[in-house]
PDB file of C-alpha atoms in Angstrom:
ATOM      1  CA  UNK A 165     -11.387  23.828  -4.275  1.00 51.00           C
ATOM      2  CA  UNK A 166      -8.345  23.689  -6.642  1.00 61.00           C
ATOM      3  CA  UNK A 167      -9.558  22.353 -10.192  1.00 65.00           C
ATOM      4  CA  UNK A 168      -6.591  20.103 -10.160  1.00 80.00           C
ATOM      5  CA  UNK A 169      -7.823  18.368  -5.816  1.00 88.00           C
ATOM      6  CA  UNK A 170      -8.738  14.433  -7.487  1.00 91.00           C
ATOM      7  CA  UNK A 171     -11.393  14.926  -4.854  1.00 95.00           C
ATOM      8  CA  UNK A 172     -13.226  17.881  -6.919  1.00 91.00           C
ATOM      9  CA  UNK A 173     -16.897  17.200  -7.245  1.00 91.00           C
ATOM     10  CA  UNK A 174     -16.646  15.572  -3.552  1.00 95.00           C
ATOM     11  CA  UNK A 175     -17.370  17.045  -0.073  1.00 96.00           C
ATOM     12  CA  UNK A 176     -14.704  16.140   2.440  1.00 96.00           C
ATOM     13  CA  UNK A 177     -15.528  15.596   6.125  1.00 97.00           C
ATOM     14  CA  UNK A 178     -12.658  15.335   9.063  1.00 97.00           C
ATOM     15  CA  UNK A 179     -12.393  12.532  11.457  1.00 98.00           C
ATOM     16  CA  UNK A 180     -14.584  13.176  14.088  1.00 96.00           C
ATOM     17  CA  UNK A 181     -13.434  14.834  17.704  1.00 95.00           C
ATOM     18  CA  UNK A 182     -11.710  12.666  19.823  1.00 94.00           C
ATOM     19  CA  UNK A 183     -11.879   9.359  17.534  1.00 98.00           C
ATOM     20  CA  UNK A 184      -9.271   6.603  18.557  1.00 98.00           C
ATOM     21  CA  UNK A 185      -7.788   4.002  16.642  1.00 98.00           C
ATOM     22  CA  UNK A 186      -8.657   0.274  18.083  1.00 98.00           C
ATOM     23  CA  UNK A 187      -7.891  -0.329  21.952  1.00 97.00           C
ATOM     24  CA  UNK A 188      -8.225   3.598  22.496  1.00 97.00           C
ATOM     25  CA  UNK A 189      -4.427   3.971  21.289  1.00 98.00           C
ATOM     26  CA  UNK A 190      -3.603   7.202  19.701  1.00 98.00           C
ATOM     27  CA  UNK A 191      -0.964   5.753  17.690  1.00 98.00           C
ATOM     28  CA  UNK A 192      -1.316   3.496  14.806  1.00 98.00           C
ATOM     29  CA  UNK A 193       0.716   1.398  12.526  1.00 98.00           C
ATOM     30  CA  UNK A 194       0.199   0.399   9.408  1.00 98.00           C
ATOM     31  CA  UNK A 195       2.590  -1.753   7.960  1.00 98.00           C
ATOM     32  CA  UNK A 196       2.443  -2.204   4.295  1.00 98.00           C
ATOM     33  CA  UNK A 197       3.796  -4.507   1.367  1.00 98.00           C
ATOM     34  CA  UNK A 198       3.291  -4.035  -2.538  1.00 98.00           C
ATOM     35  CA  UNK A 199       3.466  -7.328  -4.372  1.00 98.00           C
ATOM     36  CA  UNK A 200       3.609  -6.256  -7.935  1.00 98.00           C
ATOM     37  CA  UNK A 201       3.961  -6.173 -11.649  1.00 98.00           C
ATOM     38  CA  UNK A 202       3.951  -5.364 -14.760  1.00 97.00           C
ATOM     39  CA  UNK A 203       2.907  -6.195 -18.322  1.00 97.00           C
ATOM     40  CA  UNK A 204       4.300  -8.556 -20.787  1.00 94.00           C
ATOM     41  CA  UNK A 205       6.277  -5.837 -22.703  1.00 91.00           C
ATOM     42  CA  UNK A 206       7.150  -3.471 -19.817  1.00 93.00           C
ATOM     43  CA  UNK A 207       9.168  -3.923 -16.525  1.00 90.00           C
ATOM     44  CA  UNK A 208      10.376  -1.928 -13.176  1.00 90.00           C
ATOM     45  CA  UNK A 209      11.597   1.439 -14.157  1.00 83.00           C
ATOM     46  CA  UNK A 210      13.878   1.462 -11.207  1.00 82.00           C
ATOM     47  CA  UNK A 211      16.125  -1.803 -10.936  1.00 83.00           C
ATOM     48  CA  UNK A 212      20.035  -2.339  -9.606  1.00 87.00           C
ATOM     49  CA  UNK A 213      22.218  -1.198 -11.884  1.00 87.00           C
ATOM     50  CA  UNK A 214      20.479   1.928 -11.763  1.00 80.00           C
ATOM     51  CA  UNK A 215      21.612   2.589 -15.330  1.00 84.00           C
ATOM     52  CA  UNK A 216      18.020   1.866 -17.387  1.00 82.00           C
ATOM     53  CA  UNK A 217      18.507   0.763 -21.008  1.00 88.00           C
ATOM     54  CA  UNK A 218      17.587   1.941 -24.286  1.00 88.00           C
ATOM     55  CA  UNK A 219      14.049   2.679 -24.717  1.00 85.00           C
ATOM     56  CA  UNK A 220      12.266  -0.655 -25.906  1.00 86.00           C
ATOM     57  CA  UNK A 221      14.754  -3.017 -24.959  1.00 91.00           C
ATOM     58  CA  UNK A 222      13.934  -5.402 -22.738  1.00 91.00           C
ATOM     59  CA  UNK A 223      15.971  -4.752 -19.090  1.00 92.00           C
ATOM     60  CA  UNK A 224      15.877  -8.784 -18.166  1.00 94.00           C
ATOM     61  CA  UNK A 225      18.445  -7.513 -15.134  1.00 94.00           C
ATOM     62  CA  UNK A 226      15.340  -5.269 -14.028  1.00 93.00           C
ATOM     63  CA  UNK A 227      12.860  -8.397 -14.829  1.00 95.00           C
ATOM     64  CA  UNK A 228      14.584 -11.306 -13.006  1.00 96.00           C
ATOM     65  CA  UNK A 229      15.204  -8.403 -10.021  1.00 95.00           C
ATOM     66  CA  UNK A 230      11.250  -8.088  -9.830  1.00 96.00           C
ATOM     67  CA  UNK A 231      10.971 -11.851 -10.046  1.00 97.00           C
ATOM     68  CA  UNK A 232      12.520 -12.413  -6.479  1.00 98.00           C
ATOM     69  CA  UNK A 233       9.478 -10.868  -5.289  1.00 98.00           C
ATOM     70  CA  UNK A 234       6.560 -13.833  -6.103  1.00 98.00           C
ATOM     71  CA  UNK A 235       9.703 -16.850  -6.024  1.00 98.00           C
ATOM     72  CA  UNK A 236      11.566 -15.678  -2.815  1.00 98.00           C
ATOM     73  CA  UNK A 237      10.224 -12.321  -1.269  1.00 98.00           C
ATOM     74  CA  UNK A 238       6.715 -12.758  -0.799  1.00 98.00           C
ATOM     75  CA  UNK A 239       7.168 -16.029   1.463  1.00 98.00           C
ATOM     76  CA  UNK A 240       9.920 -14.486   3.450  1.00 98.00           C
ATOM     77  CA  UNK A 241       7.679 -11.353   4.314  1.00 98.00           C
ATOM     78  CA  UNK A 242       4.882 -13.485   4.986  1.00 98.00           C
ATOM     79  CA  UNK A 243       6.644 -15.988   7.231  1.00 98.00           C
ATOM     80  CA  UNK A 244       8.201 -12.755   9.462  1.00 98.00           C
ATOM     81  CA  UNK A 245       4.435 -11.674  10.006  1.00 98.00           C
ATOM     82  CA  UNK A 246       3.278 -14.858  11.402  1.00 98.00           C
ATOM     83  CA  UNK A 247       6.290 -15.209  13.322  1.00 98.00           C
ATOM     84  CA  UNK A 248       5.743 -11.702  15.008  1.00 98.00           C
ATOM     85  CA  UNK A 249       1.958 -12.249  14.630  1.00 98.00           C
ATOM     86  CA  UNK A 250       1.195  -9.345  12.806  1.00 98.00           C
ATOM     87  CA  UNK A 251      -1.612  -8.929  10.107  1.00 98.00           C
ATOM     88  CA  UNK A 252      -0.439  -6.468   7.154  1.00 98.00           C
ATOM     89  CA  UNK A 253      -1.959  -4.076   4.266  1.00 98.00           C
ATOM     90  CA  UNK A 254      -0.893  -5.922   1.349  1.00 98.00           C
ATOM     91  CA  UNK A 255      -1.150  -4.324  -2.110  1.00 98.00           C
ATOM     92  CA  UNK A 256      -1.834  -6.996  -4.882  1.00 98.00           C
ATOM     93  CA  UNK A 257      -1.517  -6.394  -8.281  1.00 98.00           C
ATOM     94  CA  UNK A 258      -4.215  -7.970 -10.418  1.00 98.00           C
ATOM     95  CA  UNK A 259      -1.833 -10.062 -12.703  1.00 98.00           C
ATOM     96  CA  UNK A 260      -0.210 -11.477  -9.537  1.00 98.00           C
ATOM     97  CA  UNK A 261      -3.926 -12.526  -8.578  1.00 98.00           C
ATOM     98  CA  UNK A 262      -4.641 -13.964 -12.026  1.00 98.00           C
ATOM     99  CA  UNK A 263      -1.195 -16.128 -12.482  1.00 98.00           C
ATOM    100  CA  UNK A 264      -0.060 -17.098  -9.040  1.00 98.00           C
ATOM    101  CA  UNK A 265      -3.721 -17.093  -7.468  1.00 98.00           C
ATOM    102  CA  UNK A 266      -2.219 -19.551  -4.838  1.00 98.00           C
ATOM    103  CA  UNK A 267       0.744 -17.276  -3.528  1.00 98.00           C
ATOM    104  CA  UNK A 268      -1.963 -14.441  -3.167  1.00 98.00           C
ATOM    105  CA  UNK A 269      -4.905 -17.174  -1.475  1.00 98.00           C
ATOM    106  CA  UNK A 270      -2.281 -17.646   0.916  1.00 98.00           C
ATOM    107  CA  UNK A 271      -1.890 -13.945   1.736  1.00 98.00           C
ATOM    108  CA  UNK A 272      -6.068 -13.623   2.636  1.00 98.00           C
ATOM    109  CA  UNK A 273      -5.752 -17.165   4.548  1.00 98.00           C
ATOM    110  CA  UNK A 274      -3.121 -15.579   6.353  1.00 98.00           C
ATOM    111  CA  UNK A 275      -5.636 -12.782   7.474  1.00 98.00           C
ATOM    112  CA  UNK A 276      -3.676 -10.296   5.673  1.00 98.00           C
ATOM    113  CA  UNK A 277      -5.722  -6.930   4.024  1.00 98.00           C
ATOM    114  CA  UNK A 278      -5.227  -7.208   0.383  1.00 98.00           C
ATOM    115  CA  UNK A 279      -5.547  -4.063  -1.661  1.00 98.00           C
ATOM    116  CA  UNK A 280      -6.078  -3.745  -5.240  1.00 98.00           C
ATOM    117  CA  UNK A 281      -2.895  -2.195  -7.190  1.00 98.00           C
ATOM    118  CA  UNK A 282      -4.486  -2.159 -10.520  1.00 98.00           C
ATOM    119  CA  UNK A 283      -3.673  -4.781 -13.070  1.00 98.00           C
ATOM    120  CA  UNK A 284      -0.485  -4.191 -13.543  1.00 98.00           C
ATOM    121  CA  UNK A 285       1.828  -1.631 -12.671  1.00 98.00           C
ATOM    122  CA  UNK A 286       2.049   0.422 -16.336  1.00 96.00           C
ATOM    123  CA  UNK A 287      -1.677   0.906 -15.899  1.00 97.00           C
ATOM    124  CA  UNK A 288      -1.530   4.068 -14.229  1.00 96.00           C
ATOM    125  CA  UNK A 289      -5.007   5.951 -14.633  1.00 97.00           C
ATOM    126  CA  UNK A 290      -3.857   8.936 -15.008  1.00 94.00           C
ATOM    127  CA  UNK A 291      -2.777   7.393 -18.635  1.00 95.00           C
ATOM    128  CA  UNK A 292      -5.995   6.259 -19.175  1.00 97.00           C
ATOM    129  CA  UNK A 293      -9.303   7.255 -20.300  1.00 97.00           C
ATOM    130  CA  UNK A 294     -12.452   7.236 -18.322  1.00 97.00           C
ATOM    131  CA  UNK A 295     -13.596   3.388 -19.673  1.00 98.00           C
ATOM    132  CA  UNK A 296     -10.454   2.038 -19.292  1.00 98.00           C
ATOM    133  CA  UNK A 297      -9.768   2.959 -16.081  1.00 98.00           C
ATOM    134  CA  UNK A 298     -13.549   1.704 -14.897  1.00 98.00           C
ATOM    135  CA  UNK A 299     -12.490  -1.920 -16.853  1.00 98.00           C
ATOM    136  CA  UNK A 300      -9.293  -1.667 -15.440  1.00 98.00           C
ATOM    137  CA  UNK A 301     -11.165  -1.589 -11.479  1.00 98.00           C
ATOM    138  CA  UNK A 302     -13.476  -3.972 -12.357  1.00 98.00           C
ATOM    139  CA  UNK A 303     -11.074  -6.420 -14.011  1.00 98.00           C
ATOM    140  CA  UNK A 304      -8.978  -5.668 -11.071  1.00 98.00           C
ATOM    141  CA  UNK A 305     -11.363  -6.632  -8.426  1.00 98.00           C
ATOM    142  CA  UNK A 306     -12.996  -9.298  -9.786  1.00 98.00           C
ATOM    143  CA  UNK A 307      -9.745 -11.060 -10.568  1.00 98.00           C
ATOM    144  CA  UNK A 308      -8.572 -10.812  -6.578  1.00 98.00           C
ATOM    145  CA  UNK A 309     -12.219 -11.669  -5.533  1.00 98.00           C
ATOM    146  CA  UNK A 310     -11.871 -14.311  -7.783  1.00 98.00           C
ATOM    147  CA  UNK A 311      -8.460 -15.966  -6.116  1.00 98.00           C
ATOM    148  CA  UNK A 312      -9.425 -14.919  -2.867  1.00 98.00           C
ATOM    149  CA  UNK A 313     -13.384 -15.409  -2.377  1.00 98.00           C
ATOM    150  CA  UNK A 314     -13.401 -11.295  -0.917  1.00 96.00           C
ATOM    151  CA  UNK A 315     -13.879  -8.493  -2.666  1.00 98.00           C
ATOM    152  CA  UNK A 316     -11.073  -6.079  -2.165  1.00 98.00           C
ATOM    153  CA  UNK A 317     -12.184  -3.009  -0.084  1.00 98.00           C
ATOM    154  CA  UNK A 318      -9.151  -0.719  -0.574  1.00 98.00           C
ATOM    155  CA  UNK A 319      -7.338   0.260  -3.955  1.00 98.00           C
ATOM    156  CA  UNK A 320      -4.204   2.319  -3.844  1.00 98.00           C
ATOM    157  CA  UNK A 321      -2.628   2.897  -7.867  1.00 98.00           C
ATOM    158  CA  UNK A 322       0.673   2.540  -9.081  1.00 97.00           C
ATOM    159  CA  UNK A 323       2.954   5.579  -7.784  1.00 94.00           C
ATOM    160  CA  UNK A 324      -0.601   5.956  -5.897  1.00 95.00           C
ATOM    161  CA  UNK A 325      -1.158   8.257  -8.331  1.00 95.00           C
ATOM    162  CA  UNK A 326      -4.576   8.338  -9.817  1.00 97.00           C
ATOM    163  CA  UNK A 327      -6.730  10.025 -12.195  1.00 97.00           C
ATOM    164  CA  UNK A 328      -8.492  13.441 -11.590  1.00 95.00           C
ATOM    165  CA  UNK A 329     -11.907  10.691 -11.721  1.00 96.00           C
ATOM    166  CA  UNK A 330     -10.333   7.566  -9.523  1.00 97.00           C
ATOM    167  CA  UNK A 331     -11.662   8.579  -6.045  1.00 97.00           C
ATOM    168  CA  UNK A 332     -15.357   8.704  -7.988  1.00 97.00           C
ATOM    169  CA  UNK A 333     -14.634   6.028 -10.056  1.00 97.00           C
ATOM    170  CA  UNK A 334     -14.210   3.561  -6.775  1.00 98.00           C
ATOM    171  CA  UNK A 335     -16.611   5.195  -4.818  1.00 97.00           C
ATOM    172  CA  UNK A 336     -19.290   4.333  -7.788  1.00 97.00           C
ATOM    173  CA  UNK A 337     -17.421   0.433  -7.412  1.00 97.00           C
ATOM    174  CA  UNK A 338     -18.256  -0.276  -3.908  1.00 97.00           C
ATOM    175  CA  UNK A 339     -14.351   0.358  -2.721  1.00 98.00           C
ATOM    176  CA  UNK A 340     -14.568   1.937   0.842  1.00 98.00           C
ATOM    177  CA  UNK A 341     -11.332   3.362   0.820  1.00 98.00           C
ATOM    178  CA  UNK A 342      -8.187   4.680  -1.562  1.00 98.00           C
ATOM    179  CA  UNK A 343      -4.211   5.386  -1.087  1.00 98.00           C
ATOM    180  CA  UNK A 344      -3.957   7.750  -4.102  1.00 97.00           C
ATOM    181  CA  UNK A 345      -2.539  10.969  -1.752  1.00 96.00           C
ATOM    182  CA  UNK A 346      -0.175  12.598  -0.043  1.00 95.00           C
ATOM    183  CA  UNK A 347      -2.335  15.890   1.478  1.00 95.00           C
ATOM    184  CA  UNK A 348      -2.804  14.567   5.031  1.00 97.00           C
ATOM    185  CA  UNK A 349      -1.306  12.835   8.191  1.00 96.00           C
ATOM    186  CA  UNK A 350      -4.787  11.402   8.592  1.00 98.00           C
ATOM    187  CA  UNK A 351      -7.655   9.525   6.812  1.00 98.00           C
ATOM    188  CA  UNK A 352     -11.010  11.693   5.758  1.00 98.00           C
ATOM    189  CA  UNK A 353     -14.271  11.018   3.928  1.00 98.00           C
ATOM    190  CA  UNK A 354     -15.132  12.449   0.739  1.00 98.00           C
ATOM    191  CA  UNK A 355     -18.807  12.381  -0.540  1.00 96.00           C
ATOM    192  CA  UNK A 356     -19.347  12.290  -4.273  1.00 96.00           C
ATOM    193  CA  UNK A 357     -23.005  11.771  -5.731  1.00 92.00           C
ATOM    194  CA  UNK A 358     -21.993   8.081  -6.954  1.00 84.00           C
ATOM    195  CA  UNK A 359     -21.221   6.807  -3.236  1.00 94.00           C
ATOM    196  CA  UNK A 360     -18.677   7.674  -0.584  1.00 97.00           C
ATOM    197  CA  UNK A 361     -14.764   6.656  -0.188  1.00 98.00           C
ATOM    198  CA  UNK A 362     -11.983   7.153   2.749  1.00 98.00           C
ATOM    199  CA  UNK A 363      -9.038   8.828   1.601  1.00 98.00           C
ATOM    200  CA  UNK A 364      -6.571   7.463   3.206  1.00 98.00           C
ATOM    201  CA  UNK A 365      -2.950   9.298   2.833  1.00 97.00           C
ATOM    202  CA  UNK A 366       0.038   7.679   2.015  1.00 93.00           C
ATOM    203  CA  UNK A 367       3.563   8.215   2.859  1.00 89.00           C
ATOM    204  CA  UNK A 368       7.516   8.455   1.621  1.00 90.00           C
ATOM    205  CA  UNK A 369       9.416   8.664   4.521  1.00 91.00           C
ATOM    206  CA  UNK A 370       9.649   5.009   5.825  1.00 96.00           C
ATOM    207  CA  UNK A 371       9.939   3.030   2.005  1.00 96.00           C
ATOM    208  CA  UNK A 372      12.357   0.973   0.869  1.00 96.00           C
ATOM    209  CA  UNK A 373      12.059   2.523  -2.987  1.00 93.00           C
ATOM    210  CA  UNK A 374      12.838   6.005  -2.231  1.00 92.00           C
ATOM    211  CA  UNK A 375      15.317   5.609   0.828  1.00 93.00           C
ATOM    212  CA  UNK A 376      17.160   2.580  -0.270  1.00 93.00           C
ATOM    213  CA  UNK A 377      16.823   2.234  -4.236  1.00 88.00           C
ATOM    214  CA  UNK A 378      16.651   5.603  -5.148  1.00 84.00           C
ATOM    215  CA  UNK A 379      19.217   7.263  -3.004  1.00 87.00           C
ATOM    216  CA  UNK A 380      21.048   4.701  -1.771  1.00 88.00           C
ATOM    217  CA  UNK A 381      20.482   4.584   1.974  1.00 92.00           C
ATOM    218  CA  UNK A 382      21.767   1.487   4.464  1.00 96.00           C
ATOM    219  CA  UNK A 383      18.428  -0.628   5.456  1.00 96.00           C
ATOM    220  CA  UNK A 384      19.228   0.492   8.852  1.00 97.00           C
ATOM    221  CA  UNK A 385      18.269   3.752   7.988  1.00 97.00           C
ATOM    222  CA  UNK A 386      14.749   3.000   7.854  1.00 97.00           C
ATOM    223  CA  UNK A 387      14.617   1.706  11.178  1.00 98.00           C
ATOM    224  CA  UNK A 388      16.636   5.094  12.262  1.00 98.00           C
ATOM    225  CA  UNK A 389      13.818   7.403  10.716  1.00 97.00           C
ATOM    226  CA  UNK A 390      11.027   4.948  11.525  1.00 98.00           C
ATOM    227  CA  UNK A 391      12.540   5.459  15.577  1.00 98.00           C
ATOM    228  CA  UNK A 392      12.844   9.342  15.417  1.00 97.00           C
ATOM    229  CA  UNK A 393       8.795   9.582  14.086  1.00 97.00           C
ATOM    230  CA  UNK A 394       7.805   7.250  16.602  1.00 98.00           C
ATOM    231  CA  UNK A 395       9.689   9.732  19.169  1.00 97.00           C
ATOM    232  CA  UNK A 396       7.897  12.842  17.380  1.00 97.00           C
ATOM    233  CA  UNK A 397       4.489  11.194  17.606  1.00 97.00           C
ATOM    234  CA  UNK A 398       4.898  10.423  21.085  1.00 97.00           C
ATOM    235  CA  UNK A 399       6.030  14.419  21.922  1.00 95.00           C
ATOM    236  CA  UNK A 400       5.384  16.926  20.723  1.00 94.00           C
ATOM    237  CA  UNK A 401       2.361  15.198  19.260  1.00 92.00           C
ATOM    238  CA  UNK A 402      -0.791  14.941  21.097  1.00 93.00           C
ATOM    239  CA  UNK A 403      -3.436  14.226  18.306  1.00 96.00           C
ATOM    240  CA  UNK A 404      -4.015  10.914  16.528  1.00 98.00           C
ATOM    241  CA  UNK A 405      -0.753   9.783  14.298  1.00 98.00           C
ATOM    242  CA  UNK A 406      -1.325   6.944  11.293  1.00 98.00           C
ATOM    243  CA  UNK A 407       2.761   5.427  10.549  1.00 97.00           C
ATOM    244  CA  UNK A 408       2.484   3.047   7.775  1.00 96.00           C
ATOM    245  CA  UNK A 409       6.262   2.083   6.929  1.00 98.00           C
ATOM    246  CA  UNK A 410       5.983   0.065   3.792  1.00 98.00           C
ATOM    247  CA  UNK A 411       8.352  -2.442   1.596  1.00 98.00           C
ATOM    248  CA  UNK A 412       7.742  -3.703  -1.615  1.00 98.00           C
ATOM    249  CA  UNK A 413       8.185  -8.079  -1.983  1.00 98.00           C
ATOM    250  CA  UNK A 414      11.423  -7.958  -4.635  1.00 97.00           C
ATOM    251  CA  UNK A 415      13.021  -5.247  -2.685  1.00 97.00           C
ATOM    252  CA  UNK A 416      13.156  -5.359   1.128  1.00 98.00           C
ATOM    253  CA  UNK A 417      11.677  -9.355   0.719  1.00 98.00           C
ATOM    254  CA  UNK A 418      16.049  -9.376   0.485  1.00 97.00           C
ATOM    255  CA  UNK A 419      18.059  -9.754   3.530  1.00 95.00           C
ATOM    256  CA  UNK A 420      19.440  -7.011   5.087  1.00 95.00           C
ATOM    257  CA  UNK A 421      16.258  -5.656   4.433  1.00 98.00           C
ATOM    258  CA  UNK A 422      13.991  -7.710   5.494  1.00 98.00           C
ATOM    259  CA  UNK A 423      15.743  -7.759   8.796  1.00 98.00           C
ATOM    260  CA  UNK A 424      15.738  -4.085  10.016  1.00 98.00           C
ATOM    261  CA  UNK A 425      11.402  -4.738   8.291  1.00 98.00           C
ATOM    262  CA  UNK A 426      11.442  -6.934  11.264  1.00 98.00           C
ATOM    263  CA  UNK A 427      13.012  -4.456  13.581  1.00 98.00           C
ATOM    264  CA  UNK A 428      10.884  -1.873  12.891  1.00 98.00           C
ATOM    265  CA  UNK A 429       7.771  -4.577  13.556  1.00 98.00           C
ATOM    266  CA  UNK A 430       9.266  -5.400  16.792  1.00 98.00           C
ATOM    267  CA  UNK A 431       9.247  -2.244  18.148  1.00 98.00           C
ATOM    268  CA  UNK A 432       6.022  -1.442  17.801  1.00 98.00           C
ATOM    269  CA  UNK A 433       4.924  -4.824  19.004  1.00 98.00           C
ATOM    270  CA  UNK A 434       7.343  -3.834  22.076  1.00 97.00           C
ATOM    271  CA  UNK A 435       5.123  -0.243  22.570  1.00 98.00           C
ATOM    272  CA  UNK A 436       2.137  -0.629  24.757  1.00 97.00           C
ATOM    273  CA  UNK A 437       0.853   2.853  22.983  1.00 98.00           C
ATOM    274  CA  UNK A 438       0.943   1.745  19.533  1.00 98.00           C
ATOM    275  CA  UNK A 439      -2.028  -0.331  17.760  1.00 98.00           C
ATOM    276  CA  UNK A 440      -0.986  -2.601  14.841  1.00 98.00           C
ATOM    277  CA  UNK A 441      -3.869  -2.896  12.597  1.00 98.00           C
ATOM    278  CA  UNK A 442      -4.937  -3.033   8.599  1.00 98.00           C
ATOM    279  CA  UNK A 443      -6.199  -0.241   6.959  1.00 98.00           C
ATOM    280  CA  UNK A 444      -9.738  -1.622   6.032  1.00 98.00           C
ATOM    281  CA  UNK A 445     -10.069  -2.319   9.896  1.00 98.00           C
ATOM    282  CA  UNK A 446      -9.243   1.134  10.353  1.00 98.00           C
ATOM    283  CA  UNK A 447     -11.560   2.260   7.704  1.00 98.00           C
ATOM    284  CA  UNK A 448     -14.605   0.281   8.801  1.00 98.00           C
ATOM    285  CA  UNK A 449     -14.035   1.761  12.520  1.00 98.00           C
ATOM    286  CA  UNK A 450     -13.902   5.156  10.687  1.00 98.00           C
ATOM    287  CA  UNK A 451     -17.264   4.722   8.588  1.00 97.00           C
ATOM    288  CA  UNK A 452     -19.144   3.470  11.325  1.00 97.00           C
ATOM    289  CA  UNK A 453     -17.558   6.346  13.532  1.00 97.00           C
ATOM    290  CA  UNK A 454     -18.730   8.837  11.036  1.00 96.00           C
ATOM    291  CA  UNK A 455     -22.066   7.232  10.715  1.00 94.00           C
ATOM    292  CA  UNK A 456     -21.325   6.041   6.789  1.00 91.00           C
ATOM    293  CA  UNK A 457     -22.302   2.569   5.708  1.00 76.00           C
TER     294      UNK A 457
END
């Protein structure tokens, strides 16, 4: 094992033969929103103008851009799931719990999956040192539990990039699964002595940061690479696929964004081979699958 794998010190184990997603489909989808932000005295490193400021000044144009996403974006994301009844992976960061503990109440009474995103989003453990990052879990967790009434399951970090230590340190805090990598197409277990955790891989291909912030794309050209995987998982694919094309609540929460989200959700609620789920129902058929409590 590589000394750098975050999963060094753990024992990985594959899905097992022939496991299906729920309803015996072979496809799943995943869709996924991060509802974020950041501390006091920092804010988005990407926004608009794509022209950051000096460092240390405050970039209010990247502040009131992030803003859209707890006074306009959240409500419009949450309204298109319930109108295409569809339940979602949500990733909540622990401030949002802590100061608009309504907005995110209505999330879980919405049946959404709500994922811990750390405290804020310039808490990145790979900055931190071992205690902080454990406070920063615990602090993280208890504040959704808190707004919420249910623990968080999942955790995925900001960038989903975690410390060598995070997969241990959330296995030793009860979490059954993480989103901190990019190494698979499909979710595994990883045994450490402090308790076992579901990796469960990300992806960049289908997000509104990278394809329409950072480069620039039309919205419609998520739908357009969103439509040729779906056509690659159908053939030449033959295993189990895991799509999880995600949008973050102050950037495709905007129309025309929002709009081709919607497409995307249609189609799959128009495929009789696809199965819509959350990732912690996913992860709790996997566990029991691979006869892990």
């Amino acid at each position: 094992m590589h000394a750098l794998d975050i999963h060094a010190g753990g024992t990985e184990a594959l899905l097992p033969p022939g496991f299906r997603w729920r309803d015996q489909k072979r496809i799943a989808v995943f869709f996924r929103v991060s509802f974020e932000w950041w501390s006091d005295d920092h804010w988005p490193g990407i926004g608009p103008m794509g022209n950051p400021l000096k460092p240390g000044v405050p970039d209010l144009n990247a502040v009131g851009w992030a803003e859209y996403g707890h006074r306009r974006g959240i409500f419009k994301i949450l309204d298109m799931f319930d109108r295409q009844s569809v339940k979602a992976t949500i990733n909540v960061s622990g401030i949002m719990a802590e100061r608009y503990p309504e907005i995110v109440r209505q999330i879980s009474e919405a049946g959404h999956d709500i994922v811990a995103h750390s405290y804020t989003m310039d808490q990145i453990p790979a900055y931190l040192t071992e205690e902080e990052e454990r406070e920063v879990i615990e602090r993280t967790a208890g504040i959704i539990e808190k707004s919420t009434g249910r623990r968080p399951q999942g955790w995925i970090s900001p960038r989903s990039t975690p410390s060598l230590r995070t997969p241990r340190l959330l296995a030793e805090a009860g979490f059954a699964w993480h989103g901190d990598t990019l190494n698979d197409d499909l979710p595994y277990l990883v045994k450490f002595r402090e308790g076992s955790i579901i990796a469960f891989p990300n992806n960049t291909e289908v997000n509104d940061l990278p394809l329409y912030m950072r480069h620039g794309n039309s919205p419609r050209v998520m739908v357009e690479i969103f439509q040729d995987w779906l056509e690659s998982a159908r053939q030449p694919e033959a295993g189990l696929v895991r799509m999880d094309p995600a949008i973050h609540a102050h950037v495709f929460g905007r129309q025309p964004g929002l709009s081709m989200y919607e497409r995307i959700v249609e189609i799959c609620r128009d495929s009789d081979d696809i199965w819509i789920g959350t990732r912690s129902e996913a992860v709790s058929d996997i566990r029991a699958a691979m006869g892990v409590e």
